[in-house]
Coordinates of C-alpha atoms and ligand atoms in Angstrom, one line a residue:
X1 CA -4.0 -15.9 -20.1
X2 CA -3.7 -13.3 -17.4
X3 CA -3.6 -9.7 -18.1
X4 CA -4.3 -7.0 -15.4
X5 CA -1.7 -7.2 -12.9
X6 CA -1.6 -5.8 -9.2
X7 CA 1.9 -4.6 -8.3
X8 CA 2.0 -3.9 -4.0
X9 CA 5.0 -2.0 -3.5
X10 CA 7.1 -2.2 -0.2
X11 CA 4.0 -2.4 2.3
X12 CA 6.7 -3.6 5.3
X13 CA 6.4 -2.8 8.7
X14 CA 9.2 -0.1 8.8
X15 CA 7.1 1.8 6.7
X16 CA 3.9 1.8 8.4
X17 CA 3.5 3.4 11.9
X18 CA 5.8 2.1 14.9
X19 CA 8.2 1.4 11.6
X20 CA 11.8 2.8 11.1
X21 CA 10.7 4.8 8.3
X22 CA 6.8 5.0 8.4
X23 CA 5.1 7.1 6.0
X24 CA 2.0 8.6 7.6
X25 CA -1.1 6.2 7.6
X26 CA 0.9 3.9 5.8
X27 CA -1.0 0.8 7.4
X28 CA -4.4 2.4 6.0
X29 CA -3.4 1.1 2.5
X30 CA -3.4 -2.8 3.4
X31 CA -7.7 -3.4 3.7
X32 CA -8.0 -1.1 0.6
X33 CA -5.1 -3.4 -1.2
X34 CA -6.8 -6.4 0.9
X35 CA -10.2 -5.8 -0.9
X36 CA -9.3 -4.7 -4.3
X37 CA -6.9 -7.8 -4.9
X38 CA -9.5 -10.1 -6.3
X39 CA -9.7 -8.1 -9.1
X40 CA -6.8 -9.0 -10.8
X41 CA -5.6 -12.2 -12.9
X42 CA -2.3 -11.8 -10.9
X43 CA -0.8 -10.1 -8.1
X44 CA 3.1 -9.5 -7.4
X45 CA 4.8 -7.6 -4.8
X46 CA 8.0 -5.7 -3.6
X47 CA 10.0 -5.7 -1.1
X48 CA 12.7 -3.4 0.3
X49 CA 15.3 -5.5 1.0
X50 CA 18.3 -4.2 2.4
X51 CA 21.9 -5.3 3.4
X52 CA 22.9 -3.5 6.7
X53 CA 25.8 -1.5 4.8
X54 CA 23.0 -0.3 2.3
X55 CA 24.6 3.1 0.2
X56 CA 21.1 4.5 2.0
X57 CA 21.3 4.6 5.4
X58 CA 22.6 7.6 7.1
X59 CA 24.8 5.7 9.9
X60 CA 26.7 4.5 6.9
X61 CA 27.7 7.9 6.1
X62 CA 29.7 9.7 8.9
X63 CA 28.6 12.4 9.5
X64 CA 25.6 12.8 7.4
X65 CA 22.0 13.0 8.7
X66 CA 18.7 11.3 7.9
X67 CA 17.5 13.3 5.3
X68 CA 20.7 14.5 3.6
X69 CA 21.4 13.8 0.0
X70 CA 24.6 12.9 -1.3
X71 CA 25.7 12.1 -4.7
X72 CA 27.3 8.7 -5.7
X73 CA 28.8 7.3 -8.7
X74 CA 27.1 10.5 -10.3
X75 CA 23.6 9.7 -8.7
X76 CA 21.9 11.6 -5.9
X77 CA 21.0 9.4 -3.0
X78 CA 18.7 10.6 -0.2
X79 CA 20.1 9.5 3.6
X80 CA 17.3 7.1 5.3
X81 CA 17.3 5.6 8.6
X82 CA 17.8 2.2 8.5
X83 CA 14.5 0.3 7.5
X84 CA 13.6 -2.9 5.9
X85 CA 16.7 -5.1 6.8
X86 CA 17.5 -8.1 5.0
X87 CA 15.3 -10.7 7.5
X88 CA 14.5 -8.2 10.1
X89 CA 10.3 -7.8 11.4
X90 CA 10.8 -4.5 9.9
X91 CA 11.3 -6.1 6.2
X92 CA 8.2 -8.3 6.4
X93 CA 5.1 -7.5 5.0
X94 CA 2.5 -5.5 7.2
X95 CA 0.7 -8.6 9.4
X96 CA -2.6 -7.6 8.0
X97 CA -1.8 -7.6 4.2
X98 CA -3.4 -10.7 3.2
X99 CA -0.5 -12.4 1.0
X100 CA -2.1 -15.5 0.3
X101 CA -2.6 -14.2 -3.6
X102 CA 0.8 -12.7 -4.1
X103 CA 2.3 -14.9 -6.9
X104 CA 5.5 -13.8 -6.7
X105 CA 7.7 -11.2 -4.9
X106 CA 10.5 -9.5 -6.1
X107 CA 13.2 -8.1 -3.1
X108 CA 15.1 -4.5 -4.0
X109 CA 17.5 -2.9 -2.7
X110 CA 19.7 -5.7 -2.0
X111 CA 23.4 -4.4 -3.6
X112 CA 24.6 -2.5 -0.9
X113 CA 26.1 -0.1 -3.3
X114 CA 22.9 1.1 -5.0
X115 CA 19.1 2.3 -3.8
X116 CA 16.2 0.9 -5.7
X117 CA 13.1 2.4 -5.2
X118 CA 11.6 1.2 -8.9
X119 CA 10.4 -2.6 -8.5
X120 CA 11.7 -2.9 -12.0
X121 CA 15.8 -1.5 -11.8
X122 CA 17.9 -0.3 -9.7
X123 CA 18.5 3.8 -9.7
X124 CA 21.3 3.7 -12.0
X125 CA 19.2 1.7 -14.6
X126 CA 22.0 -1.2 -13.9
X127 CA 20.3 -4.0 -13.4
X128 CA 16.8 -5.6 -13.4
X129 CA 14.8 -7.0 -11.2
X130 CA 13.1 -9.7 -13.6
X131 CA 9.8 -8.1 -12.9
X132 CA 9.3 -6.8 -16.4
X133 CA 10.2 -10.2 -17.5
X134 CA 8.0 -12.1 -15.1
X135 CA 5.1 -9.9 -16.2
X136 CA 5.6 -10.4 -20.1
X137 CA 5.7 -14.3 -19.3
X138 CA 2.4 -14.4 -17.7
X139 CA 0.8 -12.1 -20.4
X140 CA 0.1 -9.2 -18.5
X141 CA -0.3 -5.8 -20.8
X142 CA -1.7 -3.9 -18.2
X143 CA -0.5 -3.0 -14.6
X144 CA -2.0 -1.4 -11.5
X145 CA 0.1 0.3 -9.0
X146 CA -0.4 0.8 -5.2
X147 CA 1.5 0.3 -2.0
X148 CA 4.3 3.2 -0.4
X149 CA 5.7 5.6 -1.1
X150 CA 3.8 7.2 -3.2
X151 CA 6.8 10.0 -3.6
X152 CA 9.3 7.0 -4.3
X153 CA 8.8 3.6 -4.8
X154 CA 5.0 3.7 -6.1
X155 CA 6.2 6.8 -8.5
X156 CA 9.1 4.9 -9.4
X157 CA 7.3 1.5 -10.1
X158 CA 4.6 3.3 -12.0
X159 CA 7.0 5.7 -14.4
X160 CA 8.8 2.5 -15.0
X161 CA 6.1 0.4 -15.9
X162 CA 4.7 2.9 -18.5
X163 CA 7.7 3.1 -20.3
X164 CA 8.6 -0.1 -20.0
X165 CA 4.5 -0.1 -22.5
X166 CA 2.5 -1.7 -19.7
X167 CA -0.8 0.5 -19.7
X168 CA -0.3 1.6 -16.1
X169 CA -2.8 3.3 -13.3
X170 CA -1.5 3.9 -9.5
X171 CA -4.7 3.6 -7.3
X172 CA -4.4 6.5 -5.2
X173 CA -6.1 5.9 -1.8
X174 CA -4.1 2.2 -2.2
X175 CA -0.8 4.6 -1.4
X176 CA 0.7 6.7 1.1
X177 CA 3.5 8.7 0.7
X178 CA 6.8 9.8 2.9
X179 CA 6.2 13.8 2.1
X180 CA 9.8 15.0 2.9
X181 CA 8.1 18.3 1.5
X182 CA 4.6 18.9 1.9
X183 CA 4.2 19.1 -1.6
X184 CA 6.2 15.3 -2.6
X185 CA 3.1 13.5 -3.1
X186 CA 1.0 16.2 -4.8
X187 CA 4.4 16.9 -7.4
X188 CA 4.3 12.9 -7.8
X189 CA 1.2 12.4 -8.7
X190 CA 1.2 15.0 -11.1
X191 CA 4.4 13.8 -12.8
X192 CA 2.9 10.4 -12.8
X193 CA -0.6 11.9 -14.5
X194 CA 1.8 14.0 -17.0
X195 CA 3.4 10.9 -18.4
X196 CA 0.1 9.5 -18.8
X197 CA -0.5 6.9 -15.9
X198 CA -4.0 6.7 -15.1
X199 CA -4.9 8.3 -11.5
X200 CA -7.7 6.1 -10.6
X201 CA -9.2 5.2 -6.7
X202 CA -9.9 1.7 -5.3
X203 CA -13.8 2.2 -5.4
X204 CA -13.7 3.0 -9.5
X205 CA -11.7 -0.4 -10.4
X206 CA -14.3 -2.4 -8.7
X207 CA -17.0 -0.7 -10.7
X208 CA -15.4 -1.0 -13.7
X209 CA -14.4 -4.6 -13.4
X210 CA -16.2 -7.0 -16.2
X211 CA -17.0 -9.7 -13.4
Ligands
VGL301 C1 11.2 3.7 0.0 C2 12.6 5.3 0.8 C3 13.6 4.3 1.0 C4 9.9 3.3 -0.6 C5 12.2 2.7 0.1 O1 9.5 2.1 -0.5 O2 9.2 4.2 -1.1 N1 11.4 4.9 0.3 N2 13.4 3.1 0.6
ZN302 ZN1 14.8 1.5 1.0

């Protein structure tokens, strides 16, 4: 029965260099995520999969900017450009990450009224992806994180995941984050550490692995 799983979150082309929304040295993550993938009994991924009239893109706010936040329904939404489109290049994985173990993938983002940056619900908490599900059926307990953003998605994914009782570790030079402010991905990773998810790198999983 499989246990330790490998969630890759959202590594698309729009968020790696070139990309509509590329997080600085985004693309460095995929031969770490390449390499370490083997060492799981099951990998998943995410993808941020957006409608064109998606609540998050700034052009669907007159007026607004990239990088405004607004509030709706009660929530606060951060303005992006518009990245990782429903069937556009800039949705599909990065052409180097090797997908060939990916069991399943589980697309985001896709109710044009609400942002998801967790893999497992929407912002609001409204609905779920079937991750959490898909994860129980195949026996996994325990959950390793990596992928972009570390500020967003990966933090997201991984707060999630904890409370949702997988044990749960991001794998830090397997991430890259968007750093709005220069201190987003140093404030994440401590939140993450704080709610106890294990900060670990690529190098110590392989060394700890029991095969
Ligand atoms: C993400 C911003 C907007 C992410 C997705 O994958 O971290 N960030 N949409
Ligand atoms: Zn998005």
């Amino acid at each position: 029965m499989p246990r330790k799983a490998l969630i890759i979150v959202d590594v698309q082309n729009d968020f790696c260099p070139g990309g509509s929304l590329a997080v600085p040295e985004g693309d460095v993550v995929v031969p770490v995520i390449n390499r370490i993938q083997s060492l799981f009994d099951v990998v998943v991924a995410t993808q941020d999969w957006h409608p064109l009239n998606h609540i998050s893109f700034a052009v669907n706010h007159p007026g607004k900017q990239v990088g405004d936040v607004v509030e709706i329904d009660g929530l606060l939404q951060v303005l992006w450009p518009v990245h990782c489109v429903q069937n556009s290049p800039g949705a599909e994985f990065h052409p180097q990450l090797d997908t060939s173990r990916i069991a399943h993938v589980i697309r985001k983002g896709t109710d044009p009224r609400i942002d998801s940056y967790s893999g497992f619900f929407d912002n609001a908490r409204r609905r779920d992806t079937g991750l959490a599900s898909l994860l129980w059926d195949l026996g996994v307990d325990e959950v390793a994180i990596c992928g972009l953003a570390t500020d967003y998605c990966v933090k997201y994914t991984a707060l999630d995941a904890h409370e949702l009782g997988f044990a749960t570790a991001v794998i830090v030079d397997a991430c890259r984050g968007v750093g709005l402010r220069s201190d987003d991905v140093p404030e994440a990773i401590r939140q993450m550490e704080s709610r106890g998810i294990k900060i670990v790198f690529a190098g110590e999983l392989a060394a700890s692995a029991d095969r």
